[in-house]
CSV table of C-alpha atoms in Angstrom, one decimal:
chain,number,residue,atom,x,y,z
R,1,VAL,CA,139.4,80.5,95.6
R,2,ALA,CA,141.1,84.0,95.2
R,3,LEU,CA,142.5,83.6,98.7
R,4,VAL,CA,144.1,80.4,97.7
R,5,ALA,CA,145.5,81.8,94.5
R,6,GLY,CA,146.7,84.8,96.3
R,7,GLY,CA,148.3,82.7,99.0
R,8,ILE,CA,150.2,80.6,96.4
R,9,GLY,CA,151.5,83.9,94.8
R,10,ALA,CA,152.4,85.2,98.3
R,11,LEU,CA,154.4,82.1,99.1
R,12,PHE,CA,157.3,83.5,96.9
R,13,PHE,CA,157.3,86.8,99.0
R,14,ASN,CA,156.5,85.6,102.6
R,15,ILE,CA,155.9,81.9,103.4
R,16,LEU,CA,153.8,82.5,106.6
R,17,PHE,CA,151.6,85.1,104.9
R,18,GLY,CA,151.2,82.8,102.0
R,19,ILE,CA,150.2,79.7,104.2
R,20,ALA,CA,147.9,81.9,106.1
R,21,LEU,CA,146.0,83.0,103.0
R,22,ILE,CA,145.8,79.5,101.8
R,23,ILE,CA,144.4,78.2,105.1
R,24,THR,CA,141.9,81.1,105.0
R,25,GLY,CA,141.0,80.4,101.5
R,26,VAL,CA,140.6,76.8,102.0
R,27,GLY,CA,138.5,77.4,105.2
R,28,SER,CA,136.2,80.0,103.7
R,29,PHE,CA,135.5,77.7,100.7
R,30,SER,CA,134.8,74.8,103.1
R,31,TYR,CA,132.5,77.0,105.2
R,32,TYR,CA,130.8,78.1,101.8
R,33,LEU,CA,130.2,74.6,100.6
R,34,TYR,CA,129.0,73.5,104.2
R,35,PHE,CA,126.6,76.5,104.4
R,36,ASN,CA,125.2,76.1,101.1
R,37,ALA,CA,124.6,72.5,101.5
R,38,ASN,CA,123.0,73.0,104.9
R,39,ARG,CA,120.8,75.8,103.6
R,40,LYS,CA,119.6,73.5,100.7
R,41,LYS,CA,118.8,70.9,103.2
R,42,ARG,CA,116.7,73.3,105.4
R,43,ILE,CA,114.9,74.6,102.4
R,44,ALA,CA,114.0,71.1,101.3
R,45,GLU,CA,112.9,70.3,104.8
R,46,PHE,CA,110.7,73.4,104.8
R,47,LEU,CA,109.3,72.6,101.3
R,48,GLU,CA,108.2,69.1,102.5
R,49,HIS,CA,106.1,70.6,105.2
R,50,ILE,CA,104.4,73.3,103.2
R,51,PRO,CA,101.7,71.2,101.4
R,52,GLY,CA,100.3,69.7,104.6
R,53,ASN,CA,100.3,73.0,106.3
R,54,VAL,CA,98.7,74.7,103.5
R,55,THR,CA,95.9,72.1,103.2
R,56,ARG,CA,95.4,72.3,106.9
R,57,ILE,CA,95.4,76.0,106.9
R,58,ARG,CA,93.1,76.2,103.8
R,59,SER,CA,90.7,73.7,105.5
R,60,ASN,CA,90.6,75.7,108.9
R,61,VAL,CA,89.9,79.0,107.1
R,62,MET,CA,87.1,77.6,104.9
R,63,GLU,CA,85.6,75.9,108.0
R,64,SER,CA,85.7,79.0,110.1
R,65,PHE,CA,84.8,81.3,107.4
R,66,PRO,CA,81.9,83.6,108.8
R,67,MET,CA,80.0,83.5,105.5
R,68,PRO,CA,77.9,80.6,104.4
R,69,MET,CA,79.8,78.7,101.9
R,70,VAL,CA,79.0,75.5,99.8
R,71,ILE,CA,80.7,73.5,97.1
R,72,VAL,CA,78.2,71.6,94.8
R,73,HIS,CA,78.8,68.7,92.4
R,74,MET,CA,77.6,69.2,88.8
R,75,ASP,CA,74.7,67.0,89.6
R,76,GLY,CA,73.5,69.4,92.2
R,77,THR,CA,74.4,67.5,95.2
R,78,LEU,CA,76.2,69.1,98.1
R,79,LYS,CA,79.9,68.0,98.3
R,80,TRP,CA,81.1,70.3,101.1
R,81,TYR,CA,79.7,73.2,103.2
R,82,ASN,CA,80.7,75.0,106.3
R,83,GLU,CA,79.2,75.5,109.8
R,84,SER,CA,77.8,78.9,108.6
R,85,PHE,CA,76.0,77.2,105.7
R,86,GLU,CA,74.7,74.4,107.9
R,87,ALA,CA,73.3,76.9,110.4
R,88,LEU,CA,70.9,78.0,107.6
R,89,PHE,CA,69.1,74.7,107.4
R,90,PRO,CA,69.1,73.4,111.0
R,91,ASP,CA,66.1,71.0,110.3
R,92,ASN,CA,67.6,69.5,107.1
R,93,ASN,CA,70.2,66.6,106.7
R,94,LEU,CA,72.4,68.4,104.2
R,95,PHE,CA,74.6,65.3,103.5
R,96,THR,CA,74.4,64.6,99.8
R,97,ALA,CA,71.2,66.8,99.6
R,98,GLN,CA,70.2,68.5,96.4
R,99,LEU,CA,70.8,72.2,96.5
R,100,GLU,CA,67.5,72.9,94.6
R,101,LYS,CA,65.5,70.9,97.2
R,102,ILE,CA,67.0,72.9,100.1
R,103,ILE,CA,66.7,76.1,98.3
R,104,PRO,CA,63.6,75.8,96.0
R,105,LYS,CA,64.2,79.2,94.3
R,106,ILE,CA,67.5,77.8,92.8
R,107,LYS,CA,66.8,75.9,89.6
R,108,TRP,CA,69.9,73.9,89.0
R,109,VAL,CA,69.8,73.7,85.3
R,110,GLU,CA,69.3,77.4,85.0
R,111,LEU,CA,72.2,77.9,87.4
R,112,LEU,CA,74.5,75.7,85.4
R,113,LYS,CA,73.9,77.9,82.4
R,114,HIS,CA,75.4,80.8,84.4
R,115,ALA,CA,77.9,78.8,86.4
R,116,SER,CA,81.0,80.6,85.3
R,117,ASP,CA,79.5,83.8,87.1
R,118,ILE,CA,76.7,83.1,89.6
R,119,ASN,CA,75.2,86.2,90.9
R,120,MET,CA,71.4,85.9,92.5
R,121,ASP,CA,69.5,86.8,95.4
R,122,VAL,CA,67.5,84.3,97.5
R,123,GLU,CA,65.5,84.4,100.8
R,124,ILE,CA,66.3,81.6,103.4
R,125,SER,CA,64.5,81.6,106.7
R,126,GLY,CA,63.2,85.2,106.4
R,127,LYS,CA,66.8,86.5,105.6
R,128,LYS,CA,67.8,87.8,102.3
R,129,TYR,CA,71.1,86.4,100.7
R,130,HIS,CA,73.1,87.3,97.7
R,131,ILE,CA,74.7,84.4,96.2
R,132,ILE,CA,78.0,84.7,94.4
R,133,GLY,CA,79.8,81.8,93.0
R,134,GLN,CA,81.6,80.2,90.0
R,135,MET,CA,82.5,76.9,88.7
R,136,MET,CA,86.1,75.4,89.4
R,137,SER,CA,87.9,72.4,88.3
R,138,GLU,CA,89.8,70.3,90.6
R,139,ARG,CA,92.2,67.5,90.2
R,140,ASP,CA,90.5,64.4,91.6
R,141,ILE,CA,92.8,61.9,93.3
R,142,ASN,CA,90.7,59.1,92.0
R,143,ALA,CA,90.3,60.5,88.4
R,144,SER,CA,92.5,59.8,85.6
R,145,SER,CA,95.6,62.0,85.4
R,146,ASP,CA,94.2,64.4,82.7
R,147,GLU,CA,90.7,64.4,84.2
R,148,ASP,CA,89.4,67.4,86.1
R,149,VAL,CA,86.3,67.4,88.4
R,150,LEU,CA,84.1,70.4,88.1
R,151,SER,CA,82.4,72.0,91.1
R,152,ILE,CA,80.5,75.1,91.7
R,153,TYR,CA,81.7,77.2,94.7
R,154,MET,CA,79.0,79.5,96.4
R,155,TYR,CA,79.1,82.3,99.0
R,156,PHE,CA,76.0,83.4,100.6
R,157,ILE,CA,76.3,87.2,101.5
R,158,ASP,CA,73.5,88.2,104.2
R,159,PHE,CA,72.1,91.6,103.0
R,160,THR,CA,68.9,91.5,105.2
R,161,SER,CA,69.7,94.7,106.8
R,162,GLU,CA,70.6,96.6,103.6
R,163,TYR,CA,67.4,95.1,102.0
R,164,ALA,CA,65.3,96.5,104.9
R,165,LEU,CA,67.1,99.8,104.8
R,166,SER,CA,66.3,100.1,101.1
R,167,GLU,CA,62.7,99.1,101.6
R,168,MET,CA,62.5,101.9,104.2
R,169,TYR,CA,63.9,104.4,102.1
R,170,GLU,CA,61.5,103.6,99.2
R,171,GLN,CA,58.5,103.8,101.5
R,172,LYS,CA,59.6,107.1,102.8
R,173,LYS,CA,60.2,108.3,99.3
R,174,THR,CA,56.7,107.4,98.1
R,175,ASP,CA,55.3,109.1,101.4
R,176,ILE,CA,56.7,112.4,100.4
């Protein structure tokens, strides 16, 4: 815009220079409009692809997460679990299983009382696991627009080696 205005002013002193400034100004402004519109279009296209990619990435990360992980409905049935969790129970059919039936030490009613901050230890197939978790709300596609679905996310941290080392230390300590 400034080049066009300068070009109009320069027309009074030098016609060729004024025309050149006007053409440069119009060209620059046109390029700016084209570049800005094209950039907005590219950004819009990029943003269209993000939700699908993020969902796919999130799903891949959760599936391949090396730590056993489970999402449990409020009624205690398993909603989702990764392969690491499934490997803990090779003889069980986990589809719609009750968590407290596959891990008897977990008392579901008691767990719900502390669902905002789950922190407990269990033994599964001779291994010691520290469970951490919490309740989270999610929007359900099938639920009404203002209804959240509550689920409990739980992570199982294998601390068998640390437990064995601690036991060995305690034994050595009492021997001395």
